[in-house]
mmCIF file of C-alpha atoms in Angstrom:
data_model
loop_
_atom_site.group_PDB
_atom_site.id
_atom_site.type_symbol
_atom_site.label_atom_id
_atom_site.label_comp_id
_atom_site.label_asym_id
_atom_site.label_seq_id
_atom_site.Cartn_x
_atom_site.Cartn_y
_atom_site.Cartn_z
ATOM 1 C CA SER A 1 108.318 94.456 70.830
ATOM 2 C CA LEU A 2 109.082 97.738 72.575
ATOM 3 C CA GLY A 3 108.872 101.068 70.459
ATOM 4 C CA PHE A 4 110.175 104.585 70.794
ATOM 5 C CA ASP A 5 109.319 107.606 68.011
ATOM 6 C CA ASP A 6 110.626 110.898 67.556
ATOM 7 C CA VAL A 7 109.156 114.192 67.822
ATOM 8 C CA CYS A 8 108.488 114.060 63.768
ATOM 9 C CA VAL A 9 106.708 112.915 60.856
ATOM 10 C CA SER A 10 106.767 109.333 62.622
ATOM 11 C CA TYR A 11 104.853 110.838 65.715
ATOM 12 C CA LYS A 12 102.462 112.910 64.129
ATOM 13 C CA ASP A 13 101.119 110.258 61.656
ATOM 14 C CA ARG A 14 101.127 107.048 63.448
ATOM 15 C CA GLN A 15 99.396 108.194 66.376
ATOM 16 C CA TYR A 16 97.135 109.848 63.821
ATOM 17 C CA VAL A 17 96.371 106.826 61.810
ATOM 18 C CA ALA A 18 96.407 103.872 64.114
ATOM 19 C CA GLN A 19 94.704 106.152 67.081
ATOM 20 C CA ARG A 20 94.755 103.113 69.728
ATOM 21 C CA PRO A 21 97.620 100.717 70.675
ATOM 22 C CA HIS A 22 99.054 97.730 69.240
ATOM 23 C CA PRO A 23 97.634 94.791 71.653
ATOM 24 C CA HIS A 24 101.874 93.173 71.007
ATOM 25 C CA ILE A 25 104.027 96.452 71.494
ATOM 26 C CA ARG A 26 104.201 98.836 74.096
ATOM 27 C CA PHE A 27 104.923 102.515 72.691
ATOM 28 C CA TYR A 28 106.560 105.603 73.873
ATOM 29 C CA THR A 29 106.642 109.285 72.113
ATOM 30 C CA MET A 30 108.893 111.799 72.585
ATOM 31 C CA HIS A 31 106.256 114.927 71.836
ATOM 32 C CA HIS A 32 105.318 114.668 75.414
ATOM 33 C CA GLY A 33 108.578 116.365 76.398
ATOM 34 C CA SER A 34 109.189 118.302 72.905
ATOM 35 C CA ALA A 35 112.482 116.319 72.507
ATOM 36 C CA MET A 36 113.737 115.825 69.076
ATOM 37 C CA GLY A 37 115.496 113.330 68.502
ATOM 38 C CA GLY A 38 114.936 111.773 72.224
ATOM 39 C CA ALA A 39 113.388 108.218 71.285
ATOM 40 C CA PHE A 40 116.867 107.119 69.991
ATOM 41 C CA GLY A 41 118.665 108.050 73.804
ATOM 42 C CA MET A 42 115.065 106.069 75.459
ATOM 43 C CA GLY A 43 115.672 103.239 72.361
ATOM 44 C CA VAL A 44 119.291 102.588 73.571
ATOM 45 C CA GLY A 45 118.335 103.243 77.174
ATOM 46 C CA ALA A 46 115.859 100.177 77.016
ATOM 47 C CA LYS A 47 117.947 98.295 75.013
ATOM 48 C CA ILE A 48 120.407 98.075 77.731
ATOM 49 C CA ALA A 49 118.065 97.823 80.659
ATOM 50 C CA ASN A 50 116.528 94.460 78.601
ATOM 51 C CA PRO A 51 118.377 92.898 75.584
ATOM 52 C CA SER A 52 116.193 90.587 75.250
ATOM 53 C CA LEU A 53 113.450 93.546 73.743
ATOM 54 C CA HIS A 54 112.929 93.687 70.293
ATOM 55 C CA THR A 55 113.750 97.634 70.961
ATOM 56 C CA PHE A 56 112.533 99.611 67.492
ATOM 57 C CA VAL A 57 112.912 103.875 67.034
ATOM 58 C CA PHE A 58 111.118 105.841 65.174
ATOM 59 C CA SER A 59 112.756 109.124 63.874
ATOM 60 C CA GLY A 60 112.940 111.607 61.257
ATOM 61 C CA ASP A 61 115.981 113.129 59.709
ATOM 62 C CA GLY A 62 115.719 116.209 61.070
ATOM 63 C CA CYS A 63 116.284 114.210 64.488
ATOM 64 C CA TRP A 64 118.552 111.715 62.900
ATOM 65 C CA ARG A 65 120.413 114.977 62.874
ATOM 66 C CA LEU A 66 121.101 115.512 66.698
ATOM 67 C CA PHE A 67 122.291 111.698 67.400
ATOM 68 C CA GLY A 68 123.708 110.249 64.818
ATOM 69 C CA GLY A 69 127.132 110.677 65.791
ATOM 70 C CA ALA A 70 126.656 108.489 68.777
ATOM 71 C CA LEU A 71 125.708 105.455 66.104
ATOM 72 C CA ALA A 72 128.746 103.718 66.681
ATOM 73 C CA ASP A 73 128.450 103.507 70.652
ATOM 74 C CA ALA A 74 125.178 101.460 70.078
ATOM 75 C CA ALA A 75 126.468 99.456 67.039
ATOM 76 C CA ASN A 76 126.010 96.200 69.088
ATOM 77 C CA LEU A 77 123.086 96.378 70.343
ATOM 78 C CA ASP A 78 121.241 95.502 67.850
ATOM 79 C CA LEU A 79 118.890 97.773 68.139
ATOM 80 C CA ARG A 80 116.002 99.099 64.878
ATOM 81 C CA LEU A 81 116.301 102.848 63.784
ATOM 82 C CA PHE A 82 113.539 103.414 61.303
ATOM 83 C CA ILE A 83 114.785 106.586 59.999
ATOM 84 C CA ILE A 84 111.301 108.691 57.991
ATOM 85 C CA ASN A 85 113.032 110.298 55.405
ATOM 86 C CA ASN A 86 111.492 113.006 54.062
ATOM 87 C CA GLY A 87 114.444 115.520 53.612
ATOM 88 C CA THR A 88 112.350 118.105 55.887
ATOM 89 C CA TYR A 89 111.466 119.703 59.165
ATOM 90 C CA ALA A 90 108.390 118.652 58.271
ATOM 91 C CA ILE A 91 106.677 119.915 61.590
ATOM 92 C CA VAL A 92 108.286 123.543 60.544
ATOM 93 C CA ASP A 93 107.027 123.064 56.696
ATOM 94 C CA LYS A 94 103.964 122.164 57.875
ATOM 95 C CA GLY A 95 103.770 123.770 60.675
ATOM 96 C CA LEU A 96 104.338 127.376 59.612
ATOM 97 C CA GLU A 97 102.205 127.586 56.817
ATOM 98 C CA ILE A 98 99.498 127.312 59.024
ATOM 99 C CA VAL A 99 101.073 129.713 62.248
ATOM 100 C CA ILE A 100 102.302 132.233 59.479
ATOM 101 C CA PRO A 101 100.595 131.603 56.608
ATOM 102 C CA ASP A 102 101.510 134.993 54.732
ATOM 103 C CA TYR A 103 105.486 134.291 55.404
ATOM 104 C CA ASP A 104 107.641 133.341 52.233
ATOM 105 C CA LYS A 105 108.201 129.536 52.439
ATOM 106 C CA ARG A 106 111.356 129.938 51.013
ATOM 107 C CA LEU A 107 112.640 131.580 54.222
ATOM 108 C CA TYR A 108 111.385 128.508 56.406
ATOM 109 C CA HIS A 109 114.754 126.768 56.226
ATOM 110 C CA SER A 110 113.316 123.513 56.781
ATOM 111 C CA LYS A 111 114.659 121.526 53.786
ATOM 112 C CA LEU A 112 117.752 118.965 54.547
ATOM 113 C CA PRO A 113 120.645 118.094 52.620
ATOM 114 C CA ALA A 114 120.718 114.781 51.637
ATOM 115 C CA ILE A 115 122.296 111.753 53.469
ATOM 116 C CA ASP A 116 122.441 108.214 52.845
ATOM 117 C CA PHE A 117 121.661 106.688 56.021
ATOM 118 C CA VAL A 118 122.744 103.269 55.116
ATOM 119 C CA ALA A 119 125.946 104.665 54.616
ATOM 120 C CA ALA A 120 126.509 106.523 58.105
ATOM 121 C CA ALA A 121 125.354 103.352 59.605
ATOM 122 C CA LYS A 122 127.302 101.059 57.977
ATOM 123 C CA ALA A 123 130.137 103.316 58.724
ATOM 124 C CA HIS A 124 129.362 103.473 62.636
ATOM 125 C CA GLY A 125 128.631 99.417 62.240
ATOM 126 C CA TRP A 126 125.344 99.512 62.211
ATOM 127 C CA ASP A 127 123.646 97.175 58.836
ATOM 128 C CA GLY A 128 121.051 99.685 56.573
ATOM 129 C CA PHE A 129 119.115 99.063 54.072
ATOM 130 C CA VAL A 130 116.398 100.859 52.028
ATOM 131 C CA LEU A 131 113.091 100.559 52.264
ATOM 132 C CA LYS A 132 111.574 100.187 48.170
ATOM 133 C CA PRO A 133 109.080 102.538 47.008
ATOM 134 C CA ASP A 134 106.575 99.280 46.117
ATOM 135 C CA LEU A 135 107.637 97.521 49.350
ATOM 136 C CA SER A 136 109.545 94.716 47.810
ATOM 137 C CA ASN A 137 111.807 94.335 51.043
ATOM 138 C CA LEU A 138 109.849 94.857 53.685
ATOM 139 C CA LYS A 139 109.221 90.924 54.421
ATOM 140 C CA GLU A 140 113.235 90.959 54.286
ATOM 141 C CA ILE A 141 113.896 94.083 56.211
ATOM 142 C CA MET A 142 111.147 92.814 59.607
ATOM 143 C CA ASP A 143 112.735 89.100 58.899
ATOM 144 C CA ALA A 144 116.559 91.260 59.419
ATOM 145 C CA CYS A 145 114.931 92.941 62.453
ATOM 146 C CA TYR A 146 113.858 89.337 63.942
ATOM 147 C CA THR A 147 116.263 87.308 63.799
ATOM 148 C CA ARG A 148 119.534 89.093 63.411
ATOM 149 C CA MET A 149 121.451 89.208 66.745
ATOM 150 C CA GLY A 150 123.917 91.647 68.290
ATOM 151 C CA GLN A 151 124.247 94.524 65.287
ATOM 152 C CA SER A 152 122.047 97.335 65.269
ATOM 153 C CA ILE A 153 120.269 97.692 61.788
ATOM 154 C CA LEU A 154 119.159 101.281 60.866
ATOM 155 C CA VAL A 155 116.518 101.265 58.029
ATOM 156 C CA ASP A 156 115.884 104.185 55.827
ATOM 157 C CA ILE A 157 112.197 104.913 54.605
ATOM 158 C CA PRO A 158 112.182 107.929 51.839
ATOM 159 C CA VAL A 159 108.597 109.486 52.738
ATOM 160 C CA ASP A 160 106.942 112.423 50.230
ATOM 161 C CA THR A 161 106.948 115.529 52.426
ATOM 162 C CA GLU A 162 103.950 116.611 50.314
ATOM 163 C CA GLN A 163 102.018 113.049 50.881
ATOM 164 C CA ILE A 164 99.562 114.161 54.012
ATOM 165 C CA VAL A 165 98.938 110.592 55.934
ATOM 166 C CA GLY A 166 96.610 112.090 58.407
ATOM 167 C CA LEU A 167 96.194 115.736 59.331
ATOM 168 C CA ASN A 168 98.291 116.497 62.671
ATOM 169 C CA PRO A 169 95.282 117.644 65.068
ATOM 170 C CA ARG A 170 98.265 119.572 66.980
ATOM 171 C CA LEU A 171 98.146 122.012 64.499
#
């Protein structure tokens, strides 16, 4: 398996919580270039270079807005895209609280209109799932990620924007 994550809550929390590489999956993170949405392109490139890899991309709902129109082009790559969906440009929302704490939060422009990511994925030829809050369908989703061949899969992961999984050491 091979994984990529984006400049979003995904890169901040996965790295902070895990703080060590997984012995069975190589991970590459887009935050080094601060290229929001760039993990999708890296995942597509890796999958084309080696179609036998289980390729996972972790991106945010904000990052999705930068590559969502390209889903149809990757529908048959057997890619796995997990959208960390908190309805927010979280890095802006949480970062501005620290960078300019006296600024009125209403002016952050960090809240995002809701998108039905599964419907969008299916409209582009992908399969899709929404992870249930109690994780009761996690096994079904992971089984699909490792057994389906030929069709890309999007997984919408709803996240509470106010929940802090790990501190962001970059702030």
